JSON list of C-alpha atoms in Angstrom, two decimals:
[
{"chain": "A", "resi": 426, "resn": "MET", "atom": "CA", "xyz": [23.82, 19.28, -29.36]},
{"chain": "A", "resi": 427, "resn": "LEU", "atom": "CA", "xyz": [25.20, 21.88, -26.98]},
{"chain": "A", "resi": 428, "resn": "LYS", "atom": "CA", "xyz": [28.69, 21.08, -25.78]},
{"chain": "A", "resi": 429, "resn": "LYS", "atom": "CA", "xyz": [29.72, 21.68, -22.18]},
{"chain": "A", "resi": 430, "resn": "LYS", "atom": "CA", "xyz": [32.91, 23.48, -23.24]},
{"chain": "A", "resi": 431, "resn": "ARG", "atom": "CA", "xyz": [30.81, 25.89, -25.31]},
{"chain": "A", "resi": 432, "resn": "LEU", "atom": "CA", "xyz": [28.44, 26.66, -22.42]},
{"chain": "A", "resi": 433, "resn": "ALA", "atom": "CA", "xyz": [31.28, 27.05, -19.89]},
{"chain": "A", "resi": 434, "resn": "GLN", "atom": "CA", "xyz": [32.64, 30.15, -21.67]},
{"chain": "A", "resi": 435, "resn": "TYR", "atom": "CA", "xyz": [29.67, 32.33, -20.66]},
{"chain": "A", "resi": 436, "resn": "VAL", "atom": "CA", "xyz": [29.68, 34.60, -17.61]},
{"chain": "A", "resi": 437, "resn": "ILE", "atom": "CA", "xyz": [26.28, 33.39, -16.42]},
{"chain": "A", "resi": 438, "resn": "VAL", "atom": "CA", "xyz": [27.68, 29.91, -15.61]},
{"chain": "A", "resi": 439, "resn": "GLN", "atom": "CA", "xyz": [31.09, 30.92, -14.24]},
{"chain": "A", "resi": 440, "resn": "GLY", "atom": "CA", "xyz": [32.05, 28.88, -11.17]},
{"chain": "A", "resi": 441, "resn": "LEU", "atom": "CA", "xyz": [29.87, 25.87, -11.96]},
{"chain": "A", "resi": 442, "resn": "SER", "atom": "CA", "xyz": [31.47, 22.42, -11.84]},
{"chain": "A", "resi": 443, "resn": "SER", "atom": "CA", "xyz": [31.48, 20.06, -14.80]},
{"chain": "A", "resi": 444, "resn": "ASP", "atom": "CA", "xyz": [28.58, 18.07, -13.31]},
{"chain": "A", "resi": 445, "resn": "GLU", "atom": "CA", "xyz": [26.61, 21.27, -12.66]},
{"chain": "A", "resi": 446, "resn": "LEU", "atom": "CA", "xyz": [27.15, 22.37, -16.26]},
{"chain": "A", "resi": 447, "resn": "ASP", "atom": "CA", "xyz": [25.70, 19.02, -17.36]},
{"chain": "A", "resi": 448, "resn": "GLU", "atom": "CA", "xyz": [22.55, 19.85, -15.39]},
{"chain": "A", "resi": 449, "resn": "VAL", "atom": "CA", "xyz": [22.28, 23.33, -16.91]},
{"chain": "A", "resi": 450, "resn": "ILE", "atom": "CA", "xyz": [22.69, 21.89, -20.42]},
{"chain": "A", "resi": 451, "resn": "LEU", "atom": "CA", "xyz": [19.45, 19.96, -19.88]},
{"chain": "A", "resi": 452, "resn": "CYS", "atom": "CA", "xyz": [17.67, 23.35, -19.60]},
{"chain": "A", "resi": 453, "resn": "CYS", "atom": "CA", "xyz": [19.13, 24.68, -22.89]},
{"chain": "A", "resi": 454, "resn": "ASP", "atom": "CA", "xyz": [18.02, 24.74, -26.50]},
{"chain": "A", "resi": 455, "resn": "VAL", "atom": "CA", "xyz": [20.06, 26.15, -29.39]},
{"chain": "A", "resi": 456, "resn": "LEU", "atom": "CA", "xyz": [17.96, 28.41, -31.64]},
{"chain": "A", "resi": 457, "resn": "GLU", "atom": "CA", "xyz": [18.82, 30.18, -34.89]},
{"chain": "A", "resi": 458, "resn": "PHE", "atom": "CA", "xyz": [17.25, 33.34, -36.29]},
{"chain": "A", "resi": 459, "resn": "LYS", "atom": "CA", "xyz": [17.54, 35.36, -39.50]},
{"chain": "A", "resi": 460, "resn": "ASP", "atom": "CA", "xyz": [17.81, 39.13, -39.83]},
{"chain": "A", "resi": 461, "resn": "GLY", "atom": "CA", "xyz": [14.69, 40.84, -38.51]},
{"chain": "A", "resi": 462, "resn": "ASP", "atom": "CA", "xyz": [13.26, 37.75, -36.83]},
{"chain": "A", "resi": 463, "resn": "PRO", "atom": "CA", "xyz": [11.73, 38.43, -33.41]},
{"chain": "A", "resi": 464, "resn": "ILE", "atom": "CA", "xyz": [13.40, 36.44, -30.64]},
{"chain": "A", "resi": 465, "resn": "ILE", "atom": "CA", "xyz": [11.31, 37.97, -27.86]},
{"chain": "A", "resi": 466, "resn": "LYS", "atom": "CA", "xyz": [8.06, 39.87, -28.34]},
{"chain": "A", "resi": 467, "resn": "GLU", "atom": "CA", "xyz": [7.30, 42.68, -25.90]},
{"chain": "A", "resi": 468, "resn": "HIS", "atom": "CA", "xyz": [4.43, 41.83, -23.51]},
{"chain": "A", "resi": 469, "resn": "SER", "atom": "CA", "xyz": [4.60, 38.10, -24.32]},
{"chain": "A", "resi": 470, "resn": "ILE", "atom": "CA", "xyz": [4.60, 35.69, -21.40]},
{"chain": "A", "resi": 471, "resn": "ASN", "atom": "CA", "xyz": [7.77, 33.59, -21.29]},
{"chain": "A", "resi": 472, "resn": "SER", "atom": "CA", "xyz": [10.34, 33.32, -18.51]},
{"chain": "A", "resi": 473, "resn": "SER", "atom": "CA", "xyz": [13.27, 31.93, -20.51]},
{"chain": "A", "resi": 474, "resn": "LEU", "atom": "CA", "xyz": [16.72, 33.45, -20.26]},
{"chain": "A", "resi": 475, "resn": "TYR", "atom": "CA", "xyz": [18.87, 33.80, -23.39]},
{"chain": "A", "resi": 476, "resn": "ILE", "atom": "CA", "xyz": [22.59, 33.84, -24.11]},
{"chain": "A", "resi": 477, "resn": "LEU", "atom": "CA", "xyz": [23.60, 35.38, -27.43]},
{"chain": "A", "resi": 478, "resn": "GLU", "atom": "CA", "xyz": [26.03, 32.90, -28.95]},
{"chain": "A", "resi": 479, "resn": "GLU", "atom": "CA", "xyz": [26.64, 34.43, -32.36]},
{"chain": "A", "resi": 480, "resn": "GLY", "atom": "CA", "xyz": [25.54, 37.64, -34.00]},
{"chain": "A", "resi": 481, "resn": "ARG", "atom": "CA", "xyz": [23.86, 40.76, -32.69]},
{"chain": "A", "resi": 482, "resn": "VAL", "atom": "CA", "xyz": [20.38, 41.62, -31.46]},
{"chain": "A", "resi": 483, "resn": "SER", "atom": "CA", "xyz": [18.45, 44.86, -31.14]},
{"chain": "A", "resi": 484, "resn": "VAL", "atom": "CA", "xyz": [16.52, 45.44, -27.91]},
{"chain": "A", "resi": 485, "resn": "GLN", "atom": "CA", "xyz": [13.49, 47.66, -28.57]},
{"chain": "A", "resi": 486, "resn": "ILE", "atom": "CA", "xyz": [10.60, 49.04, -26.56]},
{"chain": "A", "resi": 487, "resn": "GLU", "atom": "CA", "xyz": [7.25, 50.38, -27.66]},
{"chain": "A", "resi": 488, "resn": "VAL", "atom": "CA", "xyz": [6.99, 54.14, -27.10]},
{"chain": "A", "resi": 489, "resn": "CYS", "atom": "CA", "xyz": [3.97, 56.38, -27.42]},
{"chain": "A", "resi": 490, "resn": "ARG", "atom": "CA", "xyz": [4.29, 59.97, -28.54]},
{"chain": "A", "resi": 491, "resn": "GLY", "atom": "CA", "xyz": [0.82, 61.40, -28.53]},
{"chain": "A", "resi": 492, "resn": "GLU", "atom": "CA", "xyz": [-1.31, 59.03, -30.54]},
{"chain": "A", "resi": 493, "resn": "LYS", "atom": "CA", "xyz": [1.65, 57.61, -32.46]},
{"chain": "A", "resi": 494, "resn": "GLU", "atom": "CA", "xyz": [3.26, 54.35, -31.34]},
{"chain": "A", "resi": 495, "resn": "SER", "atom": "CA", "xyz": [6.68, 53.25, -32.53]},
{"chain": "A", "resi": 496, "resn": "MET", "atom": "CA", "xyz": [9.54, 50.95, -31.57]},
{"chain": "A", "resi": 497, "resn": "GLU", "atom": "CA", "xyz": [12.64, 52.59, -30.14]},
{"chain": "A", "resi": 498, "resn": "GLU", "atom": "CA", "xyz": [15.98, 50.79, -29.95]},
{"chain": "A", "resi": 499, "resn": "ILE", "atom": "CA", "xyz": [17.43, 50.94, -26.46]},
{"chain": "A", "resi": 500, "resn": "ALA", "atom": "CA", "xyz": [20.40, 48.59, -26.86]},
{"chain": "A", "resi": 501, "resn": "ILE", "atom": "CA", "xyz": [22.42, 46.46, -29.24]},
{"chain": "A", "resi": 502, "resn": "LEU", "atom": "CA", "xyz": [23.78, 43.27, -27.71]},
{"chain": "A", "resi": 503, "resn": "ASP", "atom": "CA", "xyz": [26.71, 41.22, -28.99]},
{"chain": "A", "resi": 504, "resn": "SER", "atom": "CA", "xyz": [27.92, 37.64, -28.69]},
{"chain": "A", "resi": 505, "resn": "GLY", "atom": "CA", "xyz": [28.17, 36.49, -25.09]},
{"chain": "A", "resi": 506, "resn": "ASP", "atom": "CA", "xyz": [25.53, 38.88, -23.78]},
{"chain": "A", "resi": 507, "resn": "VAL", "atom": "CA", "xyz": [22.57, 37.68, -21.73]},
{"chain": "A", "resi": 508, "resn": "PHE", "atom": "CA", "xyz": [19.03, 38.92, -22.33]},
{"chain": "A", "resi": 509, "resn": "GLY", "atom": "CA", "xyz": [15.52, 38.17, -21.19]},
{"chain": "A", "resi": 510, "resn": "GLU", "atom": "CA", "xyz": [16.58, 38.58, -17.57]},
{"chain": "A", "resi": 511, "resn": "ILE", "atom": "CA", "xyz": [13.70, 40.77, -16.40]},
{"chain": "A", "resi": 512, "resn": "ALA", "atom": "CA", "xyz": [10.96, 38.29, -17.27]},
{"chain": "A", "resi": 513, "resn": "PHE", "atom": "CA", "xyz": [13.18, 35.45, -16.02]},
{"chain": "A", "resi": 514, "resn": "LEU", "atom": "CA", "xyz": [13.54, 37.12, -12.62]},
{"chain": "A", "resi": 515, "resn": "GLU", "atom": "CA", "xyz": [9.96, 38.35, -12.36]},
{"chain": "A", "resi": 516, "resn": "GLU", "atom": "CA", "xyz": [8.31, 35.42, -14.15]},
{"chain": "A", "resi": 517, "resn": "TRP", "atom": "CA", "xyz": [6.10, 37.97, -15.86]},
{"chain": "A", "resi": 518, "resn": "ARG", "atom": "CA", "xyz": [5.54, 39.61, -19.24]},
{"chain": "A", "resi": 519, "resn": "ARG", "atom": "CA", "xyz": [8.41, 40.63, -21.48]},
{"chain": "A", "resi": 520, "resn": "SER", "atom": "CA", "xyz": [9.41, 44.26, -21.05]},
{"chain": "A", "resi": 521, "resn": "ALA", "atom": "CA", "xyz": [11.05, 44.64, -24.47]},
{"chain": "A", "resi": 522, "resn": "CYS", "atom": "CA", "xyz": [11.22, 43.20, -27.97]},
{"chain": "A", "resi": 523, "resn": "VAL", "atom": "CA", "xyz": [14.46, 41.56, -29.09]},
{"chain": "A", "resi": 524, "resn": "MET", "atom": "CA", "xyz": [15.12, 41.28, -32.84]},
{"chain": "A", "resi": 525, "resn": "ALA", "atom": "CA", "xyz": [17.89, 39.50, -34.74]},
{"chain": "A", "resi": 526, "resn": "VAL", "atom": "CA", "xyz": [20.36, 41.76, -36.54]},
{"chain": "A", "resi": 527, "resn": "GLY", "atom": "CA", "xyz": [21.73, 39.49, -39.25]},
{"chain": "A", "resi": 528, "resn": "ASP", "atom": "CA", "xyz": [22.07, 35.76, -38.60]},
{"chain": "A", "resi": 529, "resn": "VAL", "atom": "CA", "xyz": [21.86, 34.98, -34.89]},
{"chain": "A", "resi": 530, "resn": "THR", "atom": "CA", "xyz": [22.35, 31.90, -32.71]},
{"chain": "A", "resi": 531, "resn": "VAL", "atom": "CA", "xyz": [21.09, 31.93, -29.12]},
{"chain": "A", "resi": 532, "resn": "LEU", "atom": "CA", "xyz": [21.03, 29.53, -26.22]},
{"chain": "A", "resi": 533, "resn": "LYS", "atom": "CA", "xyz": [17.57, 29.53, -24.71]},
{"chain": "A", "resi": 534, "resn": "LEU", "atom": "CA", "xyz": [17.59, 28.52, -21.05]},
{"chain": "A", "resi": 535, "resn": "ASP", "atom": "CA", "xyz": [14.03, 27.42, -20.33]},
{"chain": "A", "resi": 536, "resn": "GLY", "atom": "CA", "xyz": [12.81, 29.49, -17.39]},
{"chain": "A", "resi": 537, "resn": "ASP", "atom": "CA", "xyz": [10.61, 26.82, -15.82]},
{"chain": "A", "resi": 538, "resn": "ARG", "atom": "CA", "xyz": [13.30, 24.13, -16.04]},
{"chain": "A", "resi": 539, "resn": "LEU", "atom": "CA", "xyz": [15.97, 26.53, -14.75]},
{"chain": "A", "resi": 540, "resn": "HIS", "atom": "CA", "xyz": [13.86, 27.66, -11.78]},
{"chain": "A", "resi": 541, "resn": "TRP", "atom": "CA", "xyz": [13.19, 23.99, -10.97]},
{"chain": "A", "resi": 542, "resn": "LEU", "atom": "CA", "xyz": [16.93, 23.28, -11.17]},
{"chain": "A", "resi": 543, "resn": "PHE", "atom": "CA", "xyz": [17.69, 26.21, -8.85]},
{"chain": "A", "resi": 544, "resn": "GLU", "atom": "CA", "xyz": [15.27, 24.83, -6.26]},
{"chain": "A", "resi": 545, "resn": "ARG", "atom": "CA", "xyz": [16.75, 21.35, -6.57]},
{"chain": "A", "resi": 546, "resn": "ASN", "atom": "CA", "xyz": [20.38, 22.50, -6.55]},
{"chain": "A", "resi": 547, "resn": "ASN", "atom": "CA", "xyz": [20.83, 25.67, -4.52]},
{"chain": "A", "resi": 548, "resn": "HIS", "atom": "CA", "xyz": [24.52, 25.95, -5.41]},
{"chain": "A", "resi": 549, "resn": "ILE", "atom": "CA", "xyz": [23.74, 26.22, -9.13]},
{"chain": "A", "resi": 550, "resn": "GLY", "atom": "CA", "xyz": [20.94, 28.69, -8.36]},
{"chain": "A", "resi": 551, "resn": "TYR", "atom": "CA", "xyz": [23.16, 30.81, -6.12]},
{"chain": "A", "resi": 552, "resn": "LEU", "atom": "CA", "xyz": [26.05, 31.01, -8.59]},
{"chain": "A", "resi": 553, "resn": "MET", "atom": "CA", "xyz": [23.91, 31.70, -11.65]},
{"chain": "A", "resi": 554, "resn": "MET", "atom": "CA", "xyz": [21.79, 34.34, -9.87]},
{"chain": "A", "resi": 555, "resn": "ARG", "atom": "CA", "xyz": [24.97, 35.95, -8.50]},
{"chain": "A", "resi": 556, "resn": "ASN", "atom": "CA", "xyz": [26.47, 35.99, -12.00]},
{"chain": "A", "resi": 557, "resn": "LEU", "atom": "CA", "xyz": [23.26, 37.45, -13.40]},
{"chain": "A", "resi": 558, "resn": "GLY", "atom": "CA", "xyz": [23.35, 40.10, -10.68]},
{"chain": "A", "resi": 559, "resn": "LEU", "atom": "CA", "xyz": [26.90, 41.01, -11.72]},
{"chain": "A", "resi": 560, "resn": "VAL", "atom": "CA", "xyz": [25.80, 41.32, -15.36]},
{"chain": "A", "resi": 561, "resn": "LEU", "atom": "CA", "xyz": [22.95, 43.63, -14.34]},
{"chain": "A", "resi": 562, "resn": "ALA", "atom": "CA", "xyz": [25.22, 45.68, -12.06]},
{"chain": "A", "resi": 563, "resn": "ARG", "atom": "CA", "xyz": [27.66, 46.18, -14.96]},
{"chain": "A", "resi": 564, "resn": "ARG", "atom": "CA", "xyz": [24.82, 47.31, -17.23]},
{"chain": "A", "resi": 565, "resn": "LEU", "atom": "CA", "xyz": [23.61, 49.78, -14.60]},
{"chain": "A", "resi": 566, "resn": "MET", "atom": "CA", "xyz": [27.12, 51.18, -14.15]},
{"chain": "A", "resi": 567, "resn": "ASP", "atom": "CA", "xyz": [27.48, 51.56, -17.93]},
{"chain": "A", "resi": 568, "resn": "THR", "atom": "CA", "xyz": [24.10, 53.30, -18.14]},
{"chain": "A", "resi": 569, "resn": "ASN", "atom": "CA", "xyz": [24.99, 55.65, -15.28]},
{"chain": "A", "resi": 570, "resn": "TYR", "atom": "CA", "xyz": [28.32, 56.46, -16.94]},
{"chain": "A", "resi": 571, "resn": "LEU", "atom": "CA", "xyz": [26.63, 57.26, -20.27]},
{"chain": "A", "resi": 572, "resn": "ARG", "atom": "CA", "xyz": [24.03, 59.39, -18.48]},
{"chain": "A", "resi": 573, "resn": "LYS", "atom": "CA", "xyz": [26.81, 61.29, -16.70]},
{"chain": "A", "resi": 574, "resn": "ILE", "atom": "CA", "xyz": [28.48, 62.01, -20.04]},
{"chain": "A", "resi": 575, "resn": "ASP", "atom": "CA", "xyz": [25.17, 63.26, -21.47]},
{"chain": "A", "resi": 576, "resn": "ILE", "atom": "CA", "xyz": [24.70, 65.59, -18.50]},
{"chain": "A", "resi": 577, "resn": "GLU", "atom": "CA", "xyz": [28.28, 66.90, -18.69]},
{"chain": "A", "resi": 578, "resn": "ASP", "atom": "CA", "xyz": [27.89, 67.52, -22.43]},
{"chain": "A", "resi": 579, "resn": "GLY", "atom": "CA", "xyz": [24.68, 69.42, -21.77]},
{"chain": "A", "resi": 580, "resn": "SER", "atom": "CA", "xyz": [22.76, 67.12, -24.06]},
{"chain": "A", "resi": 581, "resn": "GLU", "atom": "CA", "xyz": [20.36, 65.93, -21.37]},
{"chain": "A", "resi": 582, "resn": "CYS", "atom": "CA", "xyz": [16.79, 66.81, -22.17]},
{"chain": "A", "resi": 583, "resn": "VAL", "atom": "CA", "xyz": [15.09, 67.90, -18.94]},
{"chain": "A", "resi": 584, "resn": "ASP", "atom": "CA", "xyz": [11.46, 68.98, -18.57]},
{"chain": "A", "resi": 585, "resn": "PRO", "atom": "CA", "xyz": [11.65, 72.27, -16.59]},
{"chain": "A", "resi": 586, "resn": "SER", "atom": "CA", "xyz": [8.19, 71.65, -15.13]},
{"chain": "A", "resi": 587, "resn": "LEU", "atom": "CA", "xyz": [9.68, 68.79, -13.11]},
{"chain": "A", "resi": 588, "resn": "HIS", "atom": "CA", "xyz": [11.92, 71.21, -11.19]},
{"chain": "A", "resi": 589, "resn": "ALA", "atom": "CA", "xyz": [9.42, 73.68, -9.71]}
]
């Protein structure tokens, strides 16, 4: 059983009252995965949001190079990180595959139950969506910073045909 104190430590629920945390807990399931297990499959339909409790996960996307398809790792996430946010926000297909790296424990916040809760309790919805927005803003800033370093190092790969 998920404990309120355990849930309260995550950024996504910062600012929620004790009673509000009780409501969010009703949307959560604790899941465990072994090394290499898929947690999310790219293109699957599922709007759940995940919090990585323990372990690490690899976020991968399918890439096509000519006729060859392969999976390319785009991120490694650690304990405390949130994932599955794109399909949660869009209520659409998964945009990436997420695989367990070693033993992993996640909190799965059921998308349908959470959206229902947000409609029923706007304060919970506002705070959690704001917190999710802050998580995404931080990721974008980190990505922009890394891209800037790549450009400054001259390691950016640019197609000259795009700059005619």
